Amino acid sequence: MTNPFGTVSAEAILEGRATDAYFERTRTTLEHAGKDPHVVAEVTADQFPTGSFEVFTGVEDVATLFEGRAVDIDALPDGQLFDGGPVLRIEGSYLDFAELETSLLGFLSQPSGFATAALEARRAAPESLVLSFGARHVHPSITSTVERASLLAGLDGFSHVAAGEILDREPGGTMPHALMFCFGEGNQPAAWEAFDEAVPEDVPRIALVDTFWDEKSESLLAAETLGDDLDGVRIDTTGSRRGDFRHIIREVRWELDARGHEDVDIFCSGGLGPADLRDLRDVADGFGVGSAITSADGVDFSLDIVEISEGPDDPSNGRTQSGDEGEPISKRGKLSGVKEVYRTPDGGHHVALADRPGPEDGEALLEPLVRDGEIVREFDLEAASERCLADADRVGFGVDEP
């Protein structure tokens, strides 16, 4: 079996076959009519700022997709926050990229949604350890996309082994309830001891403490069993059973401290989102966040032609041969003309026509990505993460509500 899980191949994506059928029919029609206009197209989510920022990522895959295509592309830097206006601009003959639109939007939409949700979690508990536990909620073929987006947004790590191989990061995680079941009720100490004996020394000794008995009882038993070797306890009680989660954590903390286990951390997981992290960050030491990231809506990007001129075979009108500007164009509800976006000194996001002056002291955000099919930008996840977190501070993303 060459494709046992029925996933679309990298070859199909690069060749433009991972596309909507109407782009193939558009190519057939334009070639039949002898038309191939020179266009400028922009990728946008909102035309004007809405006051709600999102994280832009996926741009490295877009660069790979367009490598070798005779187009120029400008785009926001990886990890930049945006609020309206273009995040990416393509200029070239339309038939040089027509069928790539579907994959282009997919490369941007879902990762940007994941990263935005992960940033919300990061900002909700800025001083806590926060890990991505959401790989089980997505198709295995895109787990590295989830984990990369989480790292870009500043999360401290993730759990998925194969994604770690791709991203050159060590996955985190200790034990599931299944391990506890295999030893059985009443044999929790045997499970924790076996784990301690079996796994490498650099793996934190964090005991799962909510499998059979209440969290306080199992936490104290884990501390008695492993003593100074115990780094922490994890409470993963489902929402339907845990009642007042904050009170449970405070009770566990109290009882551990009362018995001299102040150094044992409390790690929480199980359907947690940003609101939970804000509520628990002063009583818990760390969190695992899963579905709050993976269930995030993709950013609703669209690609629209905003300027058009005759193709390069017509020397009287072609932009690339004559230098003449194309004609602004747009569908109803969209804004015509080539645009630029700016970060203003007060952290605002400003959209303006590219041939007009920008806001005073505004920083233009679109940067070269591809020139005539050659990738002209380097990519670094650490730098993108630093950019994302710094820009979140600058624009006030996720500032706590009073």
Short mmCIF file of C-alpha atoms in Angstrom, two decimals, residues 90-371:
data_model
loop_
_atom_site.label_atom_id
_atom_site.label_comp_id
_atom_site.label_asym_id
_atom_site.label_seq_id
_atom_site.Cartn_x
_atom_site.Cartn_y
_atom_site.Cartn_z
CA ILE A 90 1.14 37.79 -5.07
CA GLU A 91 2.10 39.45 -8.34
CA GLY A 92 2.50 37.64 -11.63
CA SER A 93 0.68 36.06 -14.53
CA TYR A 94 -2.49 34.48 -13.21
CA LEU A 95 -1.94 31.09 -14.81
CA ASP A 96 1.41 30.80 -13.04
CA PHE A 97 -0.41 30.21 -9.75
CA ALA A 98 -4.16 29.85 -10.34
CA GLU A 99 -4.50 26.26 -9.11
CA LEU A 100 -2.37 26.88 -5.98
CA GLU A 101 -5.00 29.04 -4.27
CA THR A 102 -6.67 26.15 -2.42
CA SER A 103 -3.45 24.85 -0.88
CA LEU A 104 -2.17 28.36 -0.20
CA LEU A 105 -5.22 29.21 1.89
CA GLY A 106 -5.08 25.87 3.69
CA PHE A 107 -1.42 26.36 4.58
CA LEU A 108 -2.33 29.66 6.24
CA SER A 109 -5.82 29.16 7.64
CA GLN A 110 -5.54 26.24 10.06
CA PRO A 111 -2.04 26.93 11.44
CA SER A 112 -2.95 30.58 12.06
CA GLY A 113 -6.06 29.44 13.94
CA PHE A 114 -4.05 27.00 16.04
CA ALA A 115 -1.41 29.63 16.81
CA THR A 116 -4.00 32.23 17.79
CA ALA A 117 -5.69 29.82 20.19
CA ALA A 118 -2.33 28.76 21.65
CA LEU A 119 -1.40 32.41 22.17
CA GLU A 120 -4.65 32.92 24.06
CA ALA A 121 -3.62 30.08 26.39
CA ARG A 122 -0.11 31.46 26.75
CA ARG A 123 -1.35 34.93 27.64
CA ALA A 124 -3.86 33.48 30.11
CA ALA A 125 -1.08 31.96 32.22
CA PRO A 126 2.12 33.80 31.29
CA GLU A 127 4.18 32.54 34.24
CA SER A 128 3.00 28.91 34.15
CA LEU A 129 4.29 25.87 32.33
CA VAL A 130 1.84 25.30 29.45
CA LEU A 131 2.09 22.28 27.15
CA SER A 132 0.19 21.35 24.00
CA PHE A 133 -1.75 18.10 24.52
CA GLY A 134 -4.03 18.32 21.49
CA ALA A 135 -2.46 15.95 18.95
CA ARG A 136 -5.12 13.29 19.55
CA HIS A 137 -7.82 15.63 18.27
CA VAL A 138 -6.45 16.07 14.74
CA HIS A 139 -5.44 13.85 11.84
CA PRO A 140 -1.97 12.42 12.52
CA SER A 141 -0.66 13.91 9.28
CA ILE A 142 -0.96 17.46 10.65
CA THR A 143 0.23 16.96 14.24
CA SER A 144 3.51 18.76 13.56
CA THR A 145 1.47 21.72 12.30
CA VAL A 146 -0.38 21.88 15.64
CA GLU A 147 2.78 21.55 17.69
CA ARG A 148 4.74 24.10 15.66
CA ALA A 149 1.91 26.61 15.99
CA SER A 150 1.89 26.02 19.74
CA LEU A 151 5.63 26.58 20.06
CA LEU A 152 5.40 29.71 17.91
CA ALA A 153 2.78 31.08 20.31
CA GLY A 154 5.12 30.54 23.24
CA LEU A 155 3.93 27.25 24.74
CA ASP A 156 6.65 25.37 26.56
CA GLY A 157 6.36 22.05 24.78
CA PHE A 158 4.13 19.33 23.39
CA SER A 159 3.46 15.62 23.66
CA HIS A 160 3.67 14.15 20.15
CA VAL A 161 6.67 11.94 19.35
CA ALA A 162 6.67 12.11 15.54
CA ALA A 163 6.09 15.87 15.59
CA GLY A 164 9.11 16.12 17.84
CA GLU A 165 11.19 14.31 15.24
CA ILE A 166 10.08 16.78 12.57
CA LEU A 167 10.56 19.85 14.75
CA ASP A 168 13.74 18.57 16.42
CA ARG A 169 12.18 18.93 19.87
CA GLU A 170 11.85 16.42 22.69
CA PRO A 171 8.18 15.61 23.43
CA GLY A 172 6.92 15.78 27.00
CA GLY A 173 4.50 13.68 29.00
CA THR A 174 4.62 11.00 31.65
CA MET A 175 1.79 8.49 32.20
CA PRO A 176 -1.83 7.95 31.07
CA HIS A 177 -4.71 6.40 32.99
CA ALA A 178 -4.14 3.25 30.95
CA LEU A 179 -0.91 2.62 32.85
CA MET A 180 -2.76 2.86 36.13
CA PHE A 181 -5.48 0.50 34.89
CA CYS A 182 -2.87 -2.08 33.92
CA PHE A 183 -1.71 -2.24 37.55
CA GLY A 184 -5.23 -2.01 38.99
CA GLU A 185 -6.97 -0.26 41.85
CA GLY A 186 -5.02 -0.42 45.07
CA ASN A 187 -1.77 -0.92 43.19
CA GLN A 188 -1.09 2.72 42.36
CA PRO A 189 2.24 2.67 44.25
CA ALA A 190 3.42 -0.24 42.13
CA ALA A 191 2.61 1.69 38.95
CA TRP A 192 4.46 4.80 40.10
CA GLU A 193 7.45 2.80 41.28
CA ALA A 194 7.65 0.86 38.02
CA PHE A 195 7.53 4.11 36.08
CA ASP A 196 10.27 5.58 38.23
CA GLU A 197 12.46 2.52 37.65
CA ALA A 198 11.81 2.24 33.92
CA VAL A 199 11.96 5.67 32.32
CA PRO A 200 15.12 7.76 31.77
CA GLU A 201 16.28 9.99 34.60
CA ASP A 202 15.62 13.19 32.66
CA VAL A 203 11.87 12.44 32.46
CA PRO A 204 10.03 14.30 35.24
CA ARG A 205 8.45 12.07 37.86
CA ILE A 206 4.91 13.38 37.64
CA ALA A 207 2.34 10.95 39.03
CA LEU A 208 -1.20 10.79 37.68
CA VAL A 209 -3.35 11.02 40.82
CA ASP A 210 -7.04 10.89 39.93
CA THR A 211 -7.59 7.41 38.52
CA PHE A 212 -9.36 5.44 41.27
CA TRP A 213 -9.57 7.55 44.43
CA ASP A 214 -9.94 11.25 45.13
CA GLU A 215 -7.12 13.55 44.08
CA LYS A 216 -5.96 14.37 47.60
CA SER A 217 -5.63 10.74 48.64
CA GLU A 218 -3.71 9.68 45.56
CA SER A 219 -1.47 12.76 45.70
CA LEU A 220 -0.44 11.99 49.27
CA LEU A 221 0.07 8.33 48.41
CA ALA A 222 2.31 9.29 45.46
CA ALA A 223 4.36 11.57 47.69
CA GLU A 224 4.76 8.81 50.28
CA THR A 225 5.70 6.30 47.58
CA LEU A 226 8.31 8.28 45.64
CA GLY A 227 9.43 10.68 48.32
CA ASP A 228 11.97 13.24 47.16
CA ASP A 229 11.99 11.72 43.65
CA LEU A 230 8.45 12.96 43.00
CA ASP A 231 8.52 16.14 40.91
CA GLY A 232 4.80 16.68 40.65
CA VAL A 233 1.30 15.30 40.42
CA ARG A 234 -1.10 15.60 37.50
CA ILE A 235 -4.82 16.02 37.97
CA ASP A 236 -6.73 15.12 34.80
CA THR A 237 -10.21 14.67 36.26
CA THR A 238 -12.94 15.16 33.68
CA GLY A 239 -15.17 18.19 33.97
CA SER A 240 -18.21 16.04 34.73
CA ARG A 241 -16.58 14.71 37.92
CA ARG A 242 -14.33 17.35 39.29
CA GLY A 243 -16.80 19.87 40.70
CA ASP A 244 -14.96 22.94 41.97
CA PHE A 245 -11.60 22.30 40.33
CA ARG A 246 -9.96 25.29 41.97
CA HIS A 247 -10.97 24.04 45.41
CA ILE A 248 -9.64 20.55 44.64
CA ILE A 249 -6.26 21.95 43.62
CA ARG A 250 -6.06 24.17 46.70
CA GLU A 251 -6.92 21.20 48.91
CA VAL A 252 -4.23 19.04 47.31
CA ARG A 253 -1.70 21.85 47.69
CA TRP A 254 -2.60 22.31 51.34
CA GLU A 255 -2.29 18.64 52.22
CA LEU A 256 1.00 18.22 50.37
CA ASP A 257 2.45 21.29 52.08
CA ALA A 258 1.21 20.13 55.48
CA ARG A 259 3.29 16.99 55.09
CA GLY A 260 6.45 18.71 53.93
CA HIS A 261 5.99 18.26 50.16
CA GLU A 262 6.12 21.92 49.19
CA ASP A 263 8.39 21.13 46.24
CA VAL A 264 5.83 18.86 44.56
CA ASP A 265 4.24 20.74 41.66
CA ILE A 266 0.60 20.42 40.62
CA PHE A 267 -0.04 20.02 36.90
CA CYS A 268 -3.60 20.17 35.51
CA SER A 269 -5.15 18.94 32.28
CA GLY A 270 -8.47 17.78 30.89
CA GLY A 271 -10.48 20.12 28.65
CA LEU A 272 -8.91 23.32 29.94
CA GLY A 273 -9.13 26.62 28.07
CA PRO A 274 -7.86 30.17 28.60
CA ALA A 275 -10.59 31.05 31.12
CA ASP A 276 -9.64 28.01 33.22
CA LEU A 277 -5.96 28.93 33.10
CA ARG A 278 -6.69 32.46 34.28
CA ASP A 279 -8.73 31.06 37.16
CA LEU A 280 -6.19 28.42 38.20
CA ARG A 281 -2.81 29.96 37.44
CA ASP A 282 -2.26 31.12 41.02
CA VAL A 283 -2.90 27.66 42.52
CA ALA A 284 -1.46 25.31 39.86
CA ASP A 285 2.07 25.16 38.49
CA GLY A 286 1.36 24.00 34.95
CA PHE A 287 -1.26 23.03 32.43
CA GLY A 288 -1.85 20.78 29.47
CA VAL A 289 -4.08 22.38 26.84
CA GLY A 290 -5.52 20.30 24.02
CA SER A 291 -8.92 20.84 22.46
CA ALA A 292 -8.87 24.58 23.18
CA ILE A 293 -6.13 24.75 20.53
CA THR A 294 -7.12 22.03 18.09
CA SER A 295 -10.81 22.96 18.01
CA ALA A 296 -10.02 26.56 17.09
CA ASP A 297 -11.61 27.79 13.90
CA GLY A 298 -9.21 28.31 11.03
CA VAL A 299 -8.72 31.92 10.05
CA ASP A 300 -11.16 32.61 7.20
CA PHE A 301 -8.64 33.80 4.63
CA SER A 302 -9.59 34.43 1.03
CA LEU A 303 -7.54 35.32 -2.03
CA ASP A 304 -8.78 38.11 -4.28
CA ILE A 305 -7.40 39.79 -7.36
CA VAL A 306 -7.13 43.52 -6.58
CA GLU A 307 -5.31 44.79 -9.70
CA ILE A 308 -5.24 43.49 -13.26
CA SER A 309 -3.62 44.28 -16.59
CA GLU A 310 -3.13 42.52 -19.91
CA GLY A 311 -0.63 39.68 -19.96
CA PRO A 312 3.04 40.11 -20.83
CA ASP A 313 2.41 39.07 -24.43
CA ASP A 314 0.79 42.48 -24.96
CA PRO A 315 3.69 44.98 -24.76
CA SER A 316 1.35 47.97 -24.76
CA ASN A 317 -0.32 47.03 -21.51
CA GLY A 318 1.72 44.46 -19.62
CA ARG A 319 3.03 45.78 -16.31
CA THR A 320 6.21 43.73 -16.49
CA GLN A 321 7.14 44.92 -19.99
CA SER A 322 5.78 48.44 -20.18
CA GLY A 323 5.88 49.50 -16.52
CA ASP A 324 2.26 50.68 -16.73
CA GLU A 325 0.18 50.21 -13.61
CA GLY A 326 -2.72 47.83 -13.72
CA GLU A 327 -6.32 48.73 -13.09
CA PRO A 328 -7.74 48.38 -9.57
CA ILE A 329 -10.44 45.73 -9.44
CA SER A 330 -12.46 43.90 -6.80
CA LYS A 331 -15.56 41.86 -6.24
CA ARG A 332 -18.46 43.37 -4.32
CA GLY A 333 -17.68 43.70 -0.64
CA LYS A 334 -13.89 43.72 -1.16
CA LEU A 335 -11.46 46.61 -1.54
CA SER A 336 -9.70 47.17 -4.85
CA GLY A 337 -6.11 48.30 -5.30
CA VAL A 338 -2.76 47.15 -3.96
CA LYS A 339 -2.55 47.72 -0.22
CA GLU A 340 0.00 47.90 2.57
CA VAL A 341 -0.49 47.26 6.29
CA TYR A 342 1.27 49.05 9.12
CA ARG A 343 1.89 48.69 12.83
CA THR A 344 1.39 52.10 14.40
CA PRO A 345 3.35 53.34 17.44
CA ASP A 346 0.31 52.84 19.69
CA GLY A 347 0.07 49.16 18.67
CA GLY A 348 -2.66 49.68 16.09
CA HIS A 349 -3.05 47.97 12.73
CA HIS A 350 -3.53 50.30 9.77
CA VAL A 351 -4.55 49.46 6.19
CA ALA A 352 -3.80 51.86 3.31
CA LEU A 353 -3.26 51.87 -0.44
CA ALA A 354 0.34 51.01 -1.15
CA ASP A 355 0.94 54.07 -3.37
CA ARG A 356 -0.22 56.49 -0.68
CA PRO A 357 1.63 57.67 2.43
CA GLY A 358 1.24 55.43 5.43
CA PRO A 359 0.51 56.61 8.98
CA GLU A 360 3.12 58.77 10.65
CA ASP A 361 5.86 56.58 12.18
CA GLY A 362 3.97 53.51 11.00
CA GLU A 363 5.99 50.33 10.33
CA ALA A 364 5.16 48.62 7.01
CA LEU A 365 4.70 44.91 7.72
CA LEU A 366 4.71 43.11 4.36
CA GLU A 367 8.17 41.78 3.48
CA PRO A 368 9.59 39.95 0.44
CA LEU A 369 9.03 36.20 0.51
CA VAL A 370 9.47 35.02 -3.09
CA ARG A 371 11.04 36.80 -6.05
#
